[in-house]
Short mmCIF file of C-alpha atoms in Angstrom, two decimals:
data_model
loop_
_atom_site.label_atom_id
_atom_site.label_comp_id
_atom_site.label_asym_id
_atom_site.label_seq_id
_atom_site.Cartn_x
_atom_site.Cartn_y
_atom_site.Cartn_z
CA UNK A 1488 90.27 109.46 89.09
CA UNK A 1489 92.36 106.41 89.89
CA UNK A 1490 94.21 104.75 87.04
CA UNK A 1491 93.08 101.24 86.22
CA UNK A 1492 95.17 98.50 87.81
CA UNK A 1493 97.86 97.12 85.49
CA UNK A 1494 97.43 93.65 84.07
CA UNK A 1495 98.57 90.78 86.28
CA UNK A 1496 101.90 90.16 84.51
CA UNK A 1497 102.76 93.85 84.91
CA UNK A 1498 101.82 93.67 88.56
CA UNK A 1499 104.00 90.62 89.00
CA UNK A 1500 106.93 92.50 87.50
CA UNK A 1501 106.25 95.48 89.73
CA UNK A 1502 106.16 93.30 92.83
CA UNK A 1503 109.31 91.51 91.70
CA UNK A 1504 111.06 94.86 91.30
CA UNK A 1505 109.91 95.84 94.78
CA UNK A 1506 111.24 92.55 96.12
CA UNK A 1507 114.63 93.13 94.55
CA UNK A 1508 114.98 96.41 96.43
CA UNK A 1509 113.57 95.03 99.69
CA UNK A 1510 115.84 92.29 101.00
CA UNK A 1511 115.60 90.32 97.74
CA UNK A 1512 112.26 88.81 98.72
CA UNK A 1513 110.46 86.54 96.30
CA UNK A 1514 106.77 87.45 95.96
CA UNK A 1515 103.89 84.96 95.78
CA UNK A 1516 103.17 84.81 92.07
CA UNK A 1517 99.96 83.48 90.60
CA UNK A 1518 97.55 85.38 92.83
CA UNK A 1519 94.90 87.29 90.84
CA UNK A 1520 95.06 90.61 92.68
CA UNK A 1521 91.85 92.02 91.25
CA UNK A 1522 88.54 90.94 89.84
CA UNK A 1523 86.66 92.70 87.09
CA UNK A 1524 85.86 96.28 88.05
CA UNK A 1525 88.43 96.45 90.86
CA UNK A 1526 91.57 98.54 91.17
CA UNK A 1527 94.57 98.27 93.47
CA UNK A 1528 94.72 101.31 95.76
CA UNK A 1529 98.09 100.58 97.35
CA UNK A 1530 100.39 97.59 97.86
CA UNK A 1531 103.50 96.52 99.74
CA UNK A 1532 105.70 93.44 100.11
CA UNK A 1533 107.18 92.04 103.32
CA UNK A 1534 108.24 88.74 104.85
CA UNK A 1535 105.83 88.63 107.79
CA UNK A 1536 105.98 84.91 108.58
CA UNK A 1537 109.78 84.81 108.46
CA UNK A 1538 110.17 82.15 105.77
CA UNK A 1539 112.38 84.29 103.55
CA UNK A 1540 109.71 84.74 100.90
CA UNK A 1541 107.63 87.83 100.24
CA UNK A 1542 104.07 88.19 101.46
CA UNK A 1543 101.93 90.50 99.36
CA UNK A 1544 99.67 93.07 101.04
CA UNK A 1545 97.36 95.39 99.16
CA UNK A 1546 94.13 97.39 99.30
CA UNK A 1547 91.67 96.72 96.50
CA UNK A 1548 88.64 98.83 95.69
CA UNK A 1549 85.57 98.08 93.59
CA UNK A 1550 82.00 99.30 93.34
CA UNK A 1551 80.72 99.83 96.90
CA UNK A 1552 83.44 97.57 98.32
CA UNK A 1553 87.00 97.83 99.52
CA UNK A 1554 89.30 95.29 101.17
CA UNK A 1555 92.72 94.92 102.78
CA UNK A 1556 94.23 91.62 101.62
CA UNK A 1557 97.28 89.69 102.77
CA UNK A 1558 98.59 86.91 100.54
CA UNK A 1559 101.07 84.78 102.49
CA UNK A 1560 103.61 82.40 101.02
CA UNK A 1561 104.71 79.37 103.02
CA UNK A 1562 108.43 78.61 102.53
CA UNK A 1563 108.11 79.46 98.87
CA UNK A 1564 105.00 77.36 98.33
CA UNK A 1565 101.85 79.13 97.28
CA UNK A 1566 98.48 77.42 97.23
CA UNK A 1567 95.26 79.44 97.46
CA UNK A 1568 93.34 76.39 98.66
CA UNK A 1569 95.77 75.65 101.50
CA UNK A 1570 96.59 79.25 102.36
CA UNK A 1571 93.71 81.52 101.27
CA UNK A 1572 94.34 85.28 101.49
CA UNK A 1573 93.22 87.06 104.64
CA UNK A 1574 90.75 89.80 103.81
CA UNK A 1575 89.47 92.68 105.95
CA UNK A 1576 86.42 94.61 104.73
CA UNK A 1577 87.03 98.37 104.81
CA UNK A 1578 84.93 101.50 104.45
CA UNK A 1579 84.30 101.63 100.68
CA UNK A 1580 84.44 105.43 100.56
CA UNK A 1581 87.71 106.68 102.10
CA UNK A 1582 88.74 110.33 102.14
CA UNK A 1583 91.98 109.33 100.43
CA UNK A 1584 94.04 106.28 99.59
CA UNK A 1585 95.09 104.20 102.57
CA UNK A 1586 98.81 103.76 103.25
CA UNK A 1587 100.81 100.63 104.07
CA UNK A 1588 104.23 100.31 105.65
CA UNK A 1589 106.35 97.65 107.33
CA UNK A 1590 108.15 98.21 110.63
CA UNK A 1591 110.38 95.93 112.66
CA UNK A 1592 109.62 94.71 116.18
CA UNK A 1593 111.48 92.32 118.48
CA UNK A 1594 109.08 89.55 117.47
CA UNK A 1595 109.00 90.13 113.74
CA UNK A 1596 107.80 92.54 111.10
CA UNK A 1597 104.68 94.59 111.74
CA UNK A 1598 102.25 95.65 109.03
CA UNK A 1599 100.91 99.18 109.60
CA UNK A 1600 97.77 100.32 107.77
CA UNK A 1601 96.59 103.96 107.98
CA UNK A 1602 93.16 104.97 106.75
CA UNK A 1603 90.97 108.08 106.78
CA UNK A 1604 87.21 107.77 106.42
CA UNK A 1605 84.03 109.75 107.04
CA UNK A 1606 82.97 113.18 105.81
CA UNK A 1607 83.14 116.52 107.59
CA UNK A 1608 83.47 114.36 110.70
CA UNK A 1609 86.40 112.07 109.97
CA UNK A 1610 87.99 109.05 111.63
CA UNK A 1611 91.72 108.48 111.20
CA UNK A 1612 92.70 104.93 112.12
CA UNK A 1613 95.93 102.96 112.34
CA UNK A 1614 95.90 99.16 112.42
CA UNK A 1615 99.00 97.15 113.36
CA UNK A 1616 99.25 93.47 112.44
CA UNK A 1617 101.89 90.81 113.09
CA UNK A 1618 102.24 87.17 112.13
CA UNK A 1619 101.06 84.72 114.81
CA UNK A 1620 102.76 81.33 114.54
CA UNK A 1621 100.01 79.57 116.50
CA UNK A 1622 97.24 81.00 114.34
CA UNK A 1623 99.35 80.71 111.18
CA UNK A 1624 97.86 84.06 110.26
CA UNK A 1625 98.25 87.80 110.69
CA UNK A 1626 96.65 89.08 113.89
CA UNK A 1627 95.76 92.55 115.13
CA UNK A 1628 98.18 93.77 117.81
CA UNK A 1629 97.26 97.46 117.98
CA UNK A 1630 94.58 99.93 116.91
CA UNK A 1631 94.61 103.73 117.17
CA UNK A 1632 91.69 105.93 116.17
CA UNK A 1633 90.94 109.65 116.19
CA UNK A 1634 87.57 111.28 115.54
CA UNK A 1635 87.66 114.97 114.65
CA UNK A 1636 85.76 117.64 112.76
CA UNK A 1637 87.39 118.68 109.51
CA UNK A 1638 85.50 121.98 109.79
CA UNK A 1639 86.23 122.40 113.50
CA UNK A 1640 82.54 122.20 114.31
CA UNK A 1641 82.63 119.92 117.36
CA UNK A 1642 84.77 118.13 119.93
CA UNK A 1643 86.56 114.93 119.03
CA UNK A 1644 87.96 111.87 120.72
CA UNK A 1645 90.85 109.46 120.38
CA UNK A 1646 91.66 105.95 121.54
CA UNK A 1647 94.71 103.71 121.50
CA UNK A 1648 94.40 99.96 122.14
CA UNK A 1649 97.34 97.60 122.65
CA UNK A 1650 95.90 94.11 122.21
CA UNK A 1651 99.08 92.45 123.49
CA UNK A 1652 98.84 94.09 126.92
CA UNK A 1653 95.13 94.94 126.92
CA UNK A 1654 95.91 98.62 127.63
CA UNK A 1655 93.29 101.04 126.30
CA UNK A 1656 93.84 104.80 126.54
CA UNK A 1657 91.08 107.25 125.60
CA UNK A 1658 90.98 111.05 125.53
CA UNK A 1659 88.56 113.81 124.65
CA UNK A 1660 89.64 116.36 122.07
CA UNK A 1661 88.11 119.61 123.27
CA UNK A 1662 87.65 122.27 120.61
CA UNK A 1663 89.29 125.64 121.28
CA UNK A 1664 90.12 128.69 119.19
CA UNK A 1665 93.62 127.69 118.07
CA UNK A 1666 94.49 126.88 114.44
CA UNK A 1667 95.38 123.49 112.97
CA UNK A 1668 96.39 120.82 115.49
CA UNK A 1669 96.06 123.43 118.23
CA UNK A 1670 92.33 123.57 117.56
CA UNK A 1671 91.93 120.72 120.05
CA UNK A 1672 93.05 120.27 123.64
CA UNK A 1673 93.50 116.70 124.84
CA UNK A 1674 91.65 116.32 128.13
CA UNK A 1675 90.03 113.64 130.28
CA UNK A 1676 92.59 110.90 129.68
CA UNK A 1677 91.37 107.53 130.87
CA UNK A 1678 93.35 104.29 131.09
CA UNK A 1679 91.77 100.87 131.47
CA UNK A 1680 92.14 97.26 130.44
CA UNK A 1681 90.38 95.87 127.39
CA UNK A 1682 91.60 92.32 127.10
CA UNK A 1683 90.94 90.23 124.05
CA UNK A 1684 91.69 86.83 122.61
CA UNK A 1685 93.91 86.96 119.50
CA UNK A 1686 92.04 88.77 116.72
CA UNK A 1687 92.76 87.63 113.18
CA UNK A 1688 93.24 90.35 110.58
CA UNK A 1689 89.93 89.61 108.88
CA UNK A 1690 88.02 90.02 112.16
CA UNK A 1691 89.60 93.32 113.16
CA UNK A 1692 87.36 96.16 114.34
CA UNK A 1693 87.57 99.55 112.66
CA UNK A 1694 88.39 102.89 114.19
CA UNK A 1695 84.67 103.70 114.39
CA UNK A 1696 84.09 100.54 116.41
CA UNK A 1697 86.87 101.36 118.87
CA UNK A 1698 85.52 104.87 119.41
CA UNK A 1699 81.88 103.80 119.54
CA UNK A 1700 81.13 106.39 116.88
CA UNK A 1701 77.50 106.26 115.63
CA UNK A 1702 78.59 105.43 112.09
CA UNK A 1703 80.12 102.15 113.29
CA UNK A 1704 78.28 99.12 111.98
#
């Protein structure tokens, strides 16, 4: 059972402590992270828009709902009306807590979100987001997804989509008799172009959507 989310002041102190150990970033205070009945699953702080102030990213879960939220500060100014949080609806019933991390690219920091959903047939997905100065928002730049059987009952598939180049690579995971990761052979690799206009974080497809898995909405 997940512990209840700490009260907002405690969360603010936690984020402030995180900021102190991560390039001395100043987090966007004043944002109510949760509503009644919600808990924070995971959170991270990073300066994605390059203004020197921390942007707060977290996954919040409530009854039959779950969201990835990004709260962006603008040069130290924080106004929910002017800069509302970006929010991506997620599968409300993950197989474990999602994970967040920040990596560095030549064009700025990248937010990486890993999630695992499904049941005996599971989909592992990795979303990559980066700040887009023209959109003034986080946009999806990459999506990887893998469908596999947790009981080794059927073949699987995987896909990797680079939205910056439009490159889409897909493979079939063919079940064999090996244990663990060796239970699947990667065959039938296919490369093609899947071009897209910039996709804001809140409009990002899920791993199910990329794979065309029947459970995709």
